[in-house]
Amino acid sequence: MSSVSTSSPGVRQENFRFRCIACGDLSDAASQDFRCGHCGDLLEITYPTWNEKKPDAAKLKSAWQKRRLSSSPVDLSGVWRYRDLLPALDDEQQVITLREGNTPLYELPRCTRITGVQRLFAKHQGMNPTGSFKDAGMTVAATFARRAGFRWVACASTGNTSASMAAYAARGGIRGLVLVPEGKISWSKLSQALDYGAVTCQLRTDFDGCLKLLQELVRQAPVYQLNSINPFRLEGQKTLAIELLEQLDWQVPDHIIVPGGNLGNSSAIGKALLEMRELELISRLPKLSVIQAEGANALVRTLREAGGKRLVSVPAETRATAIRIGNPASWKKAAHVLEATGGACEQVTELEIAHAKAEIGAEGIGCEPASAVTLAGLKKLVKQGFVKAEETVVLVLTGNLLKDPDFTIDFHRGEMFGGGPDSAALDSLRHPPIVLDATLDAVMRTLEKFN
Ligand code: F0G
C-alpha cells in the first residue's frame, strides 16, 4: 500500500505529524486508509512545533484581521486565512480554493423567543460555495491530495461530501470518484457531483456500505480518500470554530450545538476549541453538544449503553438523509471532545426535526433537515436544564436549504405529518403553494384571505 507522507521530497520539514488517537504513536507518514500502523485506530494531526514555541495569541489575532484586507487567494479563503493553525504548504500557490469559509453568523430572534435562551446564533456553514460545511475541510484535504501526487480522489457520501469533493477535484484538475447509496441522497446533491464531473456510482447499499467499500478500494488502488477519516479534512473544518470566535470578538459562547452523522465535524470543532484554549486564544471552553436523529443515534446509544467505551452501531433510518449513518467512523474522537468540553449528546424525532427546520426557515435563513436537529436538540437541552436561560448558544447549520427541496416541499404541502395527531402544531408553519387562475381577482382575493 502506498502512503501519504507529510513531506514532499526535497522540501523542508513539515510543521505537523500524524498521531494515533488510541496508542499515541507518532509518524511522519500515513497509510492510505489513514489508520495507525500499530493498532489500526484513527489518526489526527498534531503540531509538535507548538511545544517548542507556542504561536502568540495576540499576534495571531492581529494577523488574521489584517489578512481580511488582502486580495490574495489564501487570504480570501476563510479557511486558509487561519493557516497558522493548519498543516503548512511550501507554496501558497498550491492551494485549491473556492473562497470557502467566510460564513455568516446570524442572530435568530424568533428562535431565541421560542427556546427562551438569552442569545441564540446560527453559524451558517450552508453558505459555503457548494452549500455545506464540507468545503472547509475539502480545500485542505484536496490540496494535500494533489500535493502528494494523487490523480484520483474518492469518497463515500450521503451527498454533501460528494458535492464538495467533486467541486474541489474539478478546480484542482484531479479526478473524483463518488460512492453514494442508491436512492438515498437528495437529487440536489447528486446533481452537483454530476455537474462537477465526478465519476458517480450509486451503490445498492447504505452509506455505511459505501464507506466500507471505499476503505477496501484505497488499500488496493492509488486513490486518495477524502472522507472525514482523512485528518486533513478535520483540520480545515476546525476553522469554523476559529472564525466563529473571531466573529464573536473572542467572547466564548456557553454552548455550541452541532448535528452528528459520521462525527467528523463535531470532532473537528472540538479539536479547534481545545487547541484555541491551549494557545490562549480563549480562556474557557464552550460546551460542545452533538444532536442525532432518533433513527440514526449511534453516538447517543454508545454513550448511554456502553459508557463511550465501544461503538453501538444501529441500522440508520431518517428523512434527514445527510445524517443517515449507523456506524460513525469518528465516534471515539467525538466522545473525547464531548467529555473534554462537558457537552451533551441528544436525539430528536422526525417530527421535531421538521418542526425545527420550519422555524429556522421562518427566520428567513433556512437549512437542510440534518442541520435542524440542532434547534430541536436545543429545545430538549433547555427543558432538561442543561442549557440555562441566561446562556449564549450557537447552532451550527451545516447545509443550505436548497440541498433538499423534496423535504421542504413535502412539509409545506402537508405531505409530511399531515392530518396526524401532531399536525396542528405544524400547520401554522406550513406555507403551501396556491394554484390560481391567472386573474387579478383571484390574486386579490387570496391577498385578502391572508390579511
Ligand atoms: N449535516 C450535514 C448537512 C451533513 O451533510 C453531514 C454529513 C452532517 C451534518 C454530519 O456531519 O458526518 O461530520 O457528523 N454528511 C456526510 C456526507 C456524511 O457524506 O455528506 P458529520
XYZ file of C-alpha atoms and ligand atoms in Angstrom, residues 126 131-134 155-164 179-181 185 189 207 227-228 233-234 237 258-268 290-292 320-325 328-330 334 368-373 396-400 403, ligand 1:
83
model
C -24.603 26.122 4.315
C -23.722 24.717 0.145
C -22.306 22.756 3.066
C -19.617 22.759 5.760
C -17.698 20.117 3.822
C -15.335 9.473 -1.104
C -18.389 7.668 0.196
C -21.157 10.109 0.927
C -24.699 10.909 1.959
C -24.427 13.684 -0.646
C -22.671 16.773 0.654
C -19.163 15.335 0.812
C -19.537 14.110 -2.763
C -20.747 17.507 -3.998
C -17.860 19.248 -2.273
C -19.778 6.304 -3.979
C -23.321 7.100 -2.819
C -26.187 4.899 -1.616
C -29.400 11.017 -1.258
C -26.547 16.862 -4.047
C -23.785 4.985 3.447
C -13.886 11.101 3.796
C -13.610 12.670 7.222
C -10.398 17.308 6.315
C -10.818 17.859 10.045
C -13.230 22.054 9.369
C -23.794 20.531 16.090
C -25.529 17.685 14.207
C -23.867 14.276 14.393
C -23.575 11.824 11.491
C -20.192 10.298 10.795
C -18.988 12.568 13.652
C -16.109 14.245 11.830
C -17.434 17.765 12.217
C -18.037 17.604 15.960
C -14.539 16.125 16.353
C -13.042 18.953 14.277
C -23.988 16.695 19.462
C -27.550 16.023 18.301
C -28.566 12.985 16.261
C -32.570 13.833 7.346
C -30.585 11.807 4.805
C -27.303 13.667 5.380
C -27.014 12.031 8.811
C -28.472 8.652 7.889
C -25.390 6.890 9.273
C -19.941 6.542 12.554
C -16.216 6.398 11.841
C -15.147 9.212 14.191
C -16.422 12.825 19.151
C -31.360 21.330 5.338
C -33.087 18.827 7.658
C -29.865 17.477 9.175
C -28.942 20.990 10.347
C -32.324 21.494 12.020
C -31.578 18.797 14.588
C -24.019 25.084 13.589
C -26.215 24.929 10.489
C -24.334 22.533 8.270
C -26.238 22.620 4.974
C -28.177 25.019 2.766
C -29.874 20.946 -0.616
N -25.062 17.945 8.345
C -24.955 17.767 7.023
C -25.697 18.698 6.138
C -24.149 16.728 6.507
O -24.049 16.570 5.197
C -23.499 15.857 7.411
C -22.678 14.755 6.927
C -23.641 16.113 8.776
C -24.432 17.156 9.213
C -22.957 15.290 9.797
O -21.604 15.626 9.877
O -20.681 13.367 9.445
O -19.254 15.218 10.306
O -21.000 14.180 11.761
N -22.580 14.391 5.738
C -21.644 13.425 5.195
C -21.686 13.377 3.689
C -21.539 12.172 5.880
O -21.332 12.355 3.101
O -22.031 14.378 3.075
P -20.564 14.538 10.380
